[in-house]
Short mmCIF file of C-alpha atoms and ligand atoms in Angstrom, two decimals:
data_model
loop_
_atom_site.label_atom_id
_atom_site.label_comp_id
_atom_site.label_asym_id
_atom_site.label_seq_id
_atom_site.Cartn_x
_atom_site.Cartn_y
_atom_site.Cartn_z
CA MET L 1338 -121.80 -176.31 -128.79
CA PRO L 1339 -119.49 -176.24 -125.73
CA ILE L 1340 -120.56 -174.48 -122.55
CA ARG L 1341 -118.75 -171.21 -122.49
CA ALA L 1342 -120.60 -169.06 -119.97
CA PHE L 1343 -122.37 -169.19 -116.56
CA ILE L 1344 -124.93 -166.62 -115.65
CA PHE L 1345 -125.91 -166.28 -112.06
CA ASP L 1346 -128.85 -164.75 -110.39
CA LEU L 1347 -128.01 -162.79 -107.39
CA ASP L 1348 -130.54 -163.06 -104.55
CA GLY L 1349 -130.98 -166.73 -103.68
CA VAL L 1350 -127.89 -167.98 -105.75
CA ILE L 1351 -124.80 -165.87 -104.75
CA THR L 1352 -126.20 -164.42 -101.46
CA ASP L 1353 -129.46 -164.44 -99.48
CA THR L 1354 -131.01 -161.02 -99.69
CA ALA L 1355 -134.63 -162.39 -99.47
CA GLU L 1356 -134.71 -161.93 -95.70
CA TYR L 1357 -133.74 -158.17 -96.07
CA HIS L 1358 -136.30 -157.83 -98.85
CA TYR L 1359 -138.83 -159.35 -96.38
CA LEU L 1360 -137.94 -157.15 -93.50
CA ALA L 1361 -138.09 -153.98 -95.67
CA TRP L 1362 -141.45 -154.83 -97.31
CA LYS L 1363 -142.78 -155.95 -93.84
CA GLN L 1364 -141.96 -152.52 -92.41
CA LEU L 1365 -143.68 -150.68 -95.21
CA ALA L 1366 -146.75 -153.13 -95.05
CA ASP L 1367 -147.14 -152.72 -91.36
CA GLU L 1368 -146.85 -148.93 -91.63
CA GLU L 1369 -149.54 -148.95 -94.24
CA GLY L 1370 -151.73 -151.62 -92.59
CA LEU L 1371 -151.28 -154.25 -95.38
CA PRO L 1372 -151.18 -157.93 -94.46
CA PHE L 1373 -147.71 -159.42 -95.53
CA SER L 1374 -146.22 -162.80 -94.49
CA ARG L 1375 -143.04 -164.67 -95.02
CA GLU L 1376 -145.05 -166.93 -97.29
CA ASP L 1377 -146.19 -163.85 -99.37
CA ASN L 1378 -142.48 -162.80 -99.52
CA GLU L 1379 -141.59 -166.15 -101.20
CA LYS L 1380 -143.70 -165.22 -104.13
CA LEU L 1381 -141.68 -162.14 -104.71
CA ARG L 1382 -138.43 -164.08 -105.50
CA GLY L 1383 -136.98 -162.66 -108.62
CA LEU L 1384 -139.72 -160.24 -109.27
CA SER L 1385 -138.80 -156.54 -109.83
CA ARG L 1386 -139.62 -153.97 -107.10
CA ARG L 1387 -142.73 -152.69 -108.95
CA ASP L 1388 -144.06 -156.19 -109.53
CA SER L 1389 -143.29 -157.07 -106.00
CA LEU L 1390 -145.40 -154.03 -104.74
CA LEU L 1391 -148.21 -155.01 -107.11
CA GLN L 1392 -148.23 -158.38 -105.51
CA LEU L 1393 -148.14 -156.95 -102.02
CA LEU L 1394 -151.28 -154.79 -102.92
CA LYS L 1395 -153.13 -157.92 -103.85
CA GLY L 1396 -155.38 -156.17 -106.43
CA ASN L 1397 -155.74 -152.96 -104.31
CA VAL L 1398 -155.14 -149.88 -106.58
CA ILE L 1399 -153.01 -146.87 -105.52
CA ASP L 1400 -151.95 -143.87 -107.76
CA GLU L 1401 -148.52 -143.77 -109.46
CA GLN L 1402 -147.29 -141.12 -107.08
CA THR L 1403 -148.11 -143.24 -104.03
CA MET L 1404 -146.47 -146.31 -105.77
CA GLN L 1405 -143.34 -144.41 -106.34
CA ALA L 1406 -143.21 -143.16 -102.76
CA TRP L 1407 -143.77 -146.59 -101.33
CA MET L 1408 -141.13 -148.25 -103.52
CA ARG L 1409 -138.70 -145.59 -102.56
CA ARG L 1410 -139.48 -146.06 -98.74
CA LYS L 1411 -139.10 -149.89 -99.13
CA ASN L 1412 -135.71 -149.35 -100.76
CA ASP L 1413 -134.46 -146.93 -98.16
CA TYR L 1414 -135.31 -149.61 -95.53
CA TYR L 1415 -133.63 -152.37 -97.63
CA GLN L 1416 -130.54 -150.29 -98.32
CA THR L 1417 -130.03 -149.94 -94.53
CA TYR L 1418 -130.00 -153.65 -94.17
CA LEU L 1419 -127.47 -154.07 -97.04
CA THR L 1420 -124.79 -152.22 -95.07
CA ARG L 1421 -124.63 -155.45 -93.02
CA ILE L 1422 -123.47 -157.54 -95.93
CA THR L 1423 -119.90 -158.70 -96.02
CA PRO L 1424 -118.01 -161.30 -98.05
CA GLN L 1425 -118.97 -163.92 -95.33
CA ASP L 1426 -122.52 -163.66 -96.73
CA ARG L 1427 -121.68 -165.42 -99.99
CA LEU L 1428 -123.90 -168.53 -100.01
CA PRO L 1429 -122.12 -172.03 -99.33
CA GLY L 1430 -120.06 -173.17 -102.30
CA VAL L 1431 -120.27 -169.98 -104.26
CA THR L 1432 -116.61 -168.93 -103.89
CA ARG L 1433 -115.11 -172.31 -104.95
CA PHE L 1434 -117.67 -172.90 -107.69
CA ILE L 1435 -116.89 -169.55 -109.46
CA GLU L 1436 -113.07 -169.90 -109.08
CA ASP L 1437 -113.30 -173.41 -110.60
CA ALA L 1438 -115.36 -172.11 -113.48
CA GLN L 1439 -112.88 -169.27 -114.14
CA THR L 1440 -110.04 -171.81 -114.17
CA LEU L 1441 -111.91 -173.66 -116.85
CA GLY L 1442 -112.15 -170.42 -118.83
CA ILE L 1443 -115.86 -170.05 -118.37
CA ARG L 1444 -117.13 -166.61 -118.62
CA ILE L 1445 -119.15 -165.24 -115.63
CA GLY L 1446 -122.23 -163.08 -115.86
CA LEU L 1447 -124.76 -161.69 -113.52
CA GLY L 1448 -128.51 -161.59 -114.28
CA SER L 1449 -130.33 -160.06 -111.30
CA ALA L 1450 -133.57 -158.05 -111.19
CA SER L 1451 -132.21 -156.04 -108.48
CA ARG L 1452 -131.30 -152.23 -108.89
CA ASN L 1453 -129.06 -152.69 -105.85
CA ALA L 1454 -127.04 -155.53 -107.48
CA ARG L 1455 -123.76 -153.65 -108.03
CA ASP L 1456 -123.89 -152.37 -104.44
CA VAL L 1457 -124.46 -155.99 -103.05
CA LEU L 1458 -121.75 -157.45 -105.28
CA THR L 1459 -119.18 -154.86 -104.10
CA ARG L 1460 -120.16 -155.62 -100.43
CA LEU L 1461 -119.54 -159.38 -101.20
CA ASP L 1462 -116.20 -158.28 -102.71
CA LEU L 1463 -117.39 -159.98 -106.01
CA PHE L 1464 -117.80 -156.97 -108.24
CA HIS L 1465 -114.66 -157.55 -110.35
CA THR L 1466 -115.47 -161.34 -110.61
CA PHE L 1467 -118.25 -160.78 -113.05
CA ASP L 1468 -117.45 -160.06 -116.79
CA VAL L 1469 -120.85 -158.66 -117.36
CA ILE L 1470 -123.39 -157.41 -114.82
CA GLY L 1471 -127.01 -157.36 -115.89
CA ASP L 1472 -129.27 -155.66 -113.19
CA GLY L 1473 -132.60 -154.04 -112.78
CA TYR L 1474 -131.47 -151.14 -114.97
CA SER L 1475 -130.33 -153.19 -117.89
CA VAL L 1476 -133.58 -154.03 -119.60
CA VAL L 1477 -137.18 -152.85 -119.62
CA ASN L 1478 -138.87 -156.29 -119.38
CA THR L 1479 -138.09 -157.90 -116.18
CA LYS L 1480 -138.30 -161.80 -115.25
CA PRO L 1481 -140.20 -163.83 -116.30
CA ALA L 1482 -139.36 -162.12 -119.62
CA PRO L 1483 -136.23 -163.60 -121.14
CA ASP L 1484 -134.69 -160.25 -121.97
CA LEU L 1485 -132.24 -159.83 -119.13
CA PHE L 1486 -130.47 -163.15 -119.60
CA LEU L 1487 -130.28 -162.51 -123.30
CA TRP L 1488 -128.74 -159.09 -122.61
CA VAL L 1489 -126.18 -160.77 -120.38
CA ALA L 1490 -125.32 -163.46 -122.91
CA GLY L 1491 -124.98 -160.83 -125.63
CA GLY L 1492 -122.52 -158.90 -123.42
CA LEU L 1493 -120.54 -162.04 -122.81
CA ARG L 1494 -120.51 -162.71 -126.48
CA VAL L 1495 -121.88 -166.24 -126.24
CA ALA L 1496 -124.77 -168.01 -128.02
CA VAL L 1497 -127.75 -169.04 -125.87
CA PRO L 1498 -127.02 -172.74 -125.99
CA GLU L 1499 -123.47 -172.07 -124.78
CA ALA L 1500 -124.70 -170.58 -121.40
CA VAL L 1501 -126.14 -171.98 -118.28
CA VAL L 1502 -128.36 -169.81 -116.10
CA PHE L 1503 -128.39 -170.47 -112.29
CA GLU L 1504 -131.66 -169.29 -110.70
CA ASP L 1505 -133.45 -169.68 -107.32
CA ALA L 1506 -136.82 -168.31 -108.47
CA GLU L 1507 -139.48 -169.70 -110.60
CA ALA L 1508 -139.84 -166.49 -112.60
CA GLY L 1509 -136.09 -166.70 -113.34
CA ILE L 1510 -136.18 -170.30 -114.58
CA ASP L 1511 -139.21 -169.37 -116.77
CA ALA L 1512 -137.31 -166.46 -118.16
CA ALA L 1513 -134.14 -168.49 -118.92
CA LEU L 1514 -136.13 -171.38 -120.45
CA LYS L 1515 -138.16 -168.98 -122.61
CA ALA L 1516 -134.93 -167.84 -124.16
CA GLY L 1517 -133.59 -171.41 -124.56
CA PHE L 1518 -130.74 -171.37 -121.95
CA TRP L 1519 -129.67 -174.42 -119.98
CA THR L 1520 -130.98 -173.86 -116.45
CA VAL L 1521 -129.80 -175.00 -112.92
CA GLY L 1522 -132.38 -174.32 -110.24
CA ILE L 1523 -130.93 -173.57 -106.84
CA GLY L 1524 -132.74 -173.98 -103.44
CA HIS L 1525 -136.15 -175.09 -102.45
CA SER L 1526 -138.57 -172.77 -104.37
CA ASN L 1527 -140.67 -173.79 -107.40
CA ILE L 1528 -137.58 -174.63 -109.65
CA GLY L 1529 -138.46 -178.22 -110.45
CA HIS L 1530 -138.82 -177.29 -114.19
CA ALA L 1531 -135.20 -176.43 -114.46
CA HIS L 1532 -132.90 -178.90 -116.42
CA ILE L 1533 -130.95 -179.62 -113.12
CA ALA L 1534 -132.27 -178.95 -109.58
CA LEU L 1535 -129.69 -178.54 -106.57
CA PRO L 1536 -130.15 -177.45 -102.94
CA ASP L 1537 -127.07 -175.35 -103.35
CA LEU L 1538 -123.56 -175.30 -105.01
CA THR L 1539 -121.70 -177.19 -102.34
CA GLU L 1540 -122.06 -180.74 -103.81
CA THR L 1541 -121.21 -180.03 -107.40
CA SER L 1542 -118.48 -178.69 -109.60
CA PRO L 1543 -118.38 -176.72 -112.95
CA ARG L 1544 -117.06 -179.86 -114.52
CA ASP L 1545 -119.76 -182.00 -113.03
CA LEU L 1546 -122.63 -179.73 -114.18
CA ILE L 1547 -121.13 -179.45 -117.74
CA SER L 1548 -120.90 -183.12 -118.20
CA ARG L 1549 -124.59 -183.60 -116.95
CA ILE L 1550 -125.54 -180.95 -119.49
CA GLU L 1551 -123.78 -182.59 -122.18
CA ALA L 1552 -125.42 -185.82 -121.32
CA LEU L 1553 -128.80 -184.14 -121.56
CA ARG L 1554 -127.81 -182.61 -124.91
CA THR L 1555 -126.83 -186.04 -126.37
CA THR L 1556 -130.05 -187.73 -125.15
CA ARG L 1557 -132.08 -184.84 -126.95
CA GLU L 1558 -130.07 -185.14 -130.32
P1 B16 P 1972 -134.52 -154.29 -105.91
P2 B16 P 1972 -132.62 -161.40 -107.96
C1 B16 P 1972 -134.41 -159.79 -107.05
O1 B16 P 1972 -133.13 -160.24 -107.03
C2 B16 P 1972 -135.14 -160.30 -105.69
O2 B16 P 1972 -135.24 -161.68 -105.62
C3 B16 P 1972 -136.53 -159.64 -105.60
O3 B16 P 1972 -137.12 -160.08 -104.41
C4 B16 P 1972 -136.46 -158.15 -105.62
O4 B16 P 1972 -137.79 -157.53 -105.68
C5 B16 P 1972 -135.78 -157.84 -106.93
O5 B16 P 1972 -134.42 -158.36 -107.01
C6 B16 P 1972 -135.67 -156.18 -107.10
O6 B16 P 1972 -134.76 -155.80 -106.26
O7 B16 P 1972 -135.71 -153.73 -105.21
O8 B16 P 1972 -133.24 -154.34 -105.15
O9 B16 P 1972 -134.39 -153.57 -107.32
O10 B16 P 1972 -133.06 -162.70 -107.43
O11 B16 P 1972 -133.13 -161.16 -109.47
O12 B16 P 1972 -131.10 -161.31 -107.95
MG1 MG P 1973 -133.12 -164.85 -107.09
#
């Protein structure tokens, strides 16, 4: 089966919003007297807002109303940071890589856990680049469940083995592998279990990645 679609995660692949997530969670944690470090923040990559708060609470229990209020507060802080995002905040190699993929006729999807994904894409001037946008509102079961990437592939009208998922988070690679997608891990988190791991998209091209995947496919057959 030929590769017909690329599905990109947002935070850590298209742009780096992890720092803004960190600053927003840190503000909430400081106000509530909870310990929270940059190292803690790394573990939140790809997790939904609720799962992130549960991690931050480290087993401490708060009632649902307080959870909702804290998530709202964190998101208010986060959205203030988002106003700083411009097209210059696309990660290195992203613009050229996506343009080259489109030239090859590859369909482009987004699979992000974020409920702010549409706003971030708009600020990056990439909203219309994506044929299908899957975000934190698209499915109930968030990463590491495979549902979001399956939802995006369905929207793109491609079969799972025809799509490649680009992810920076362990939970995201787990989700994509569970569904049976080809995976490209980006960055320096725990993405060693992806089929291909790269520091970023600068030293590769869609053609190069597709031929590497086809070689992997052949060795498996
Ligand atoms: P929001 P991704 C994820 O984005 C972030 O990596 C994660 O840190 C965040 O908690 C999650 O989005 C939810 O974001 O609070 O904006 O809904 O990597 O899946 O693009
Ligand atoms: Mg991510």
